[in-house]
JSON list of C-alpha atoms in Angstrom, two decimals:
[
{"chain": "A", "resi": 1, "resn": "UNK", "atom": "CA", "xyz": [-10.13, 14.52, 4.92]},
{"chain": "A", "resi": 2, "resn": "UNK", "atom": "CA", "xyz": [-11.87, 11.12, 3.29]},
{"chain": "A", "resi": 3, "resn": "UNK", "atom": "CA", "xyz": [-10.56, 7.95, 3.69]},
{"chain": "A", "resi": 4, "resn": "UNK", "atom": "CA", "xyz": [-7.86, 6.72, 1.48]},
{"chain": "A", "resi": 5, "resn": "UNK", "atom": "CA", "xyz": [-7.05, 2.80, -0.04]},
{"chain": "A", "resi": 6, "resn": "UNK", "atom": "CA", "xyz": [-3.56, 2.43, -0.77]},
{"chain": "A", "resi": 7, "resn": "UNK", "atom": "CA", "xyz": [-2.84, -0.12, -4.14]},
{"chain": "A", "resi": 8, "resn": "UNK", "atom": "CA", "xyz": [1.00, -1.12, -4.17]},
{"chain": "A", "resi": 9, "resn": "UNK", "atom": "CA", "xyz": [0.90, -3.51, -7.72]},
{"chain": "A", "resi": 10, "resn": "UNK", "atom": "CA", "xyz": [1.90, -3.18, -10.85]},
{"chain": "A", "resi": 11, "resn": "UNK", "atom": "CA", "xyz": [-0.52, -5.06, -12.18]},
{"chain": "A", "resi": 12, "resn": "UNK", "atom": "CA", "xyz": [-3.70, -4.17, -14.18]},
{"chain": "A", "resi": 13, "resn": "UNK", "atom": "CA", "xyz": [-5.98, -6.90, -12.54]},
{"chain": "A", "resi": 14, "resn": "UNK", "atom": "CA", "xyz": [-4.94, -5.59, -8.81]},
{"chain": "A", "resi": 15, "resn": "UNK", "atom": "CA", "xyz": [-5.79, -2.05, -10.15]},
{"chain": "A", "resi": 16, "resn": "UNK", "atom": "CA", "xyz": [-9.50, -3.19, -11.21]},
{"chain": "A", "resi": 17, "resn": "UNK", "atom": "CA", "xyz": [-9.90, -5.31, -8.04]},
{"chain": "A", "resi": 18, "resn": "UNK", "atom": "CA", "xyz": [-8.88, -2.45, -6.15]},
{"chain": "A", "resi": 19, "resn": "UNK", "atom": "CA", "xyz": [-11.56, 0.38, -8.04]},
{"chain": "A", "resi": 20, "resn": "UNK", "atom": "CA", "xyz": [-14.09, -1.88, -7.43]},
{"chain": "A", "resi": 21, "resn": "UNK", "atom": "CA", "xyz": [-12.97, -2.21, -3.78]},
{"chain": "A", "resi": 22, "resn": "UNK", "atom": "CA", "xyz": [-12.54, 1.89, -2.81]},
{"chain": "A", "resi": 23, "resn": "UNK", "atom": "CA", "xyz": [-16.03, 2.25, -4.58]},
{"chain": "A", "resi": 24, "resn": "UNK", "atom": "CA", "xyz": [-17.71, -0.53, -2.31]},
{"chain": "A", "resi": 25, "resn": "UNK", "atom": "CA", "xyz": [-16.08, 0.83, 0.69]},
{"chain": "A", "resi": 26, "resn": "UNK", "atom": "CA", "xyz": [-16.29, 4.46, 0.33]},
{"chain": "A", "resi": 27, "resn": "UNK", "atom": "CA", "xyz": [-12.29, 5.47, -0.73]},
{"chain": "A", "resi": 28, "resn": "UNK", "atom": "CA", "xyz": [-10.81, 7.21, -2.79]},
{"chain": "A", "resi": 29, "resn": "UNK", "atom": "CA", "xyz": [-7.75, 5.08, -4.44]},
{"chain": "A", "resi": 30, "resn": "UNK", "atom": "CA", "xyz": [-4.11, 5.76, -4.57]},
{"chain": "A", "resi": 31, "resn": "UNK", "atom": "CA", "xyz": [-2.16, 3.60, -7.01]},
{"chain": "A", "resi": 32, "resn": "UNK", "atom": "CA", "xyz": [1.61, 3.28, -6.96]},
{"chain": "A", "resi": 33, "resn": "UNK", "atom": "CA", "xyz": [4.02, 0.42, -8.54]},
{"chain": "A", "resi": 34, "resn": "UNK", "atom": "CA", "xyz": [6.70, -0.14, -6.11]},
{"chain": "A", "resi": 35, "resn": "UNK", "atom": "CA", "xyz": [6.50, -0.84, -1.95]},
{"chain": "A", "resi": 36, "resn": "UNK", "atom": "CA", "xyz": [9.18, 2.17, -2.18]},
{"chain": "A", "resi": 37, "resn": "UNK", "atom": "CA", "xyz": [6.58, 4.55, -3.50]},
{"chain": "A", "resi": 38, "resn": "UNK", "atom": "CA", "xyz": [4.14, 2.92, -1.59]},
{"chain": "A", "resi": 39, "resn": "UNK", "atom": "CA", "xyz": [6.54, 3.59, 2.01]},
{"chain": "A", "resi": 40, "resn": "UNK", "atom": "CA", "xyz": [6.72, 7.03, 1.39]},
{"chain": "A", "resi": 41, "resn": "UNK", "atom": "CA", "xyz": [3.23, 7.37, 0.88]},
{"chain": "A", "resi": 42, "resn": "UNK", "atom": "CA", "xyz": [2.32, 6.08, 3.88]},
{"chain": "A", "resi": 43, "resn": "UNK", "atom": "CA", "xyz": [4.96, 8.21, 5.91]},
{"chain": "A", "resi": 44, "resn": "UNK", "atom": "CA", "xyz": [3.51, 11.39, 4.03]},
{"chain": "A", "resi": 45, "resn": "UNK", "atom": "CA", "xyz": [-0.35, 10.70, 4.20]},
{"chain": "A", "resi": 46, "resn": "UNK", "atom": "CA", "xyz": [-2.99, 9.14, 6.56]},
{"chain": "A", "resi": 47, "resn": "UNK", "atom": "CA", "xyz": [-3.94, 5.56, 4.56]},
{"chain": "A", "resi": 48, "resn": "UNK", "atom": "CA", "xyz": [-7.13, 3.80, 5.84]},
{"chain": "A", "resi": 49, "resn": "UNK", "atom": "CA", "xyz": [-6.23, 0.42, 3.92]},
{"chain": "A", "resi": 50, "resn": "UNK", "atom": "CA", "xyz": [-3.34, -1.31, 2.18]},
{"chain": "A", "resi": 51, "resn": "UNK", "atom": "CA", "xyz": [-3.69, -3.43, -0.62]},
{"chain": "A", "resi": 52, "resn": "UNK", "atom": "CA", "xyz": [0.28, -4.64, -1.87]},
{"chain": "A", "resi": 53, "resn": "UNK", "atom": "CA", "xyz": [0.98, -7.27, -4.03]},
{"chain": "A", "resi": 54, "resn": "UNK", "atom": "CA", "xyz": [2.77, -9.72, -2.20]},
{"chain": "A", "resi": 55, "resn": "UNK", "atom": "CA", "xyz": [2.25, -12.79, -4.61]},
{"chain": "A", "resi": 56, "resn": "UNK", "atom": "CA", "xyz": [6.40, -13.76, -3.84]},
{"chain": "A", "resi": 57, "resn": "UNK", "atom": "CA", "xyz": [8.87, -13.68, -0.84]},
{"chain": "A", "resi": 58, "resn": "UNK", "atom": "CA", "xyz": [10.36, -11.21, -3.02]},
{"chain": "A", "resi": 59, "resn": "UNK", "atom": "CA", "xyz": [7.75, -9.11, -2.88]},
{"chain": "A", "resi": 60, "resn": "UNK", "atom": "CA", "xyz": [6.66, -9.04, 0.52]},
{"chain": "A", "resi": 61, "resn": "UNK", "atom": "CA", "xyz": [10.58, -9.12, 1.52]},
{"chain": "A", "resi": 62, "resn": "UNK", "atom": "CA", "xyz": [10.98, -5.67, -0.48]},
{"chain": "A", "resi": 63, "resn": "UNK", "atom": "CA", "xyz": [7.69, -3.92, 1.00]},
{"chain": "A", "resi": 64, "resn": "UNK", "atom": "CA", "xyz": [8.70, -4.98, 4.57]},
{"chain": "A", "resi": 65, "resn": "UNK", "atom": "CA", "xyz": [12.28, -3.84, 4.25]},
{"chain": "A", "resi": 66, "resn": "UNK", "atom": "CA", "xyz": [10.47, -0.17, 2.95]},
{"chain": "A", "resi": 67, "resn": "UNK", "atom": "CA", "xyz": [7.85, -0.21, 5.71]},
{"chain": "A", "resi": 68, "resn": "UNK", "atom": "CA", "xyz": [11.00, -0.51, 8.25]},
{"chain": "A", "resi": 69, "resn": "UNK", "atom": "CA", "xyz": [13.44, 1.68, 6.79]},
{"chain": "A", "resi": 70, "resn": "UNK", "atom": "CA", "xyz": [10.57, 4.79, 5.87]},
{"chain": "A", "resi": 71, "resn": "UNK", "atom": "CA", "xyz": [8.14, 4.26, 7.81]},
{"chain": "A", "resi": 72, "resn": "UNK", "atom": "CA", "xyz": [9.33, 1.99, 10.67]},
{"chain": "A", "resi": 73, "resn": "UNK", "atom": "CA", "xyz": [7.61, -1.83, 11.42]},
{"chain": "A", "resi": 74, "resn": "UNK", "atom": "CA", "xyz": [6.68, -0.46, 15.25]},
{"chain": "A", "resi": 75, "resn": "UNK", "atom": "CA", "xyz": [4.61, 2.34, 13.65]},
{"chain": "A", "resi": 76, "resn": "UNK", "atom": "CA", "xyz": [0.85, 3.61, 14.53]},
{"chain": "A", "resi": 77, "resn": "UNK", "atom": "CA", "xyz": [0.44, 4.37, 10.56]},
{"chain": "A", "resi": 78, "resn": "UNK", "atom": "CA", "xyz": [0.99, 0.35, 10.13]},
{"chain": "A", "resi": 79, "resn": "UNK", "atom": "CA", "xyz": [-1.48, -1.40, 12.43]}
]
């Protein structure tokens, strides 16, 4: 199985930053919009690299609180 980058951002700049970033390193790209999505993802699959936009408290507050209730903060799929 190849290596996976993991995009959690809405946004259409993050999406080109992270193309150009999977190419360069070899990934193949999984996009989703919300650090919900983006939990459950991670739970399901084996993701080599996390990109999450996390440009607010907000935002990091909401994928943190999805990382510990899906996936769990302690976890080896988060290092």
């Amino acid at each position: 199985m190849g290596k996976t980058l993991l995009l959690i951002s809405a946004h259409a700049a993050d999406k080109e930053f992270a193309i150009e970033a999977a190419i360069t390193a070899e990934l193949s790209l999984q996009t989703v919009s919300t650090p919900t999505e983006g939990a459950e993802l991670i739970q399901q699959e084996d993701i080599s690299a996390i990109l999450v936009d996390a440009s607010s408290k907000e935002q990091y507050d909401a994928f943190e609180k999805s990382i510990q209730e899906t996936v769990g903060l302690f976890s080896a799929k988060i290092n």
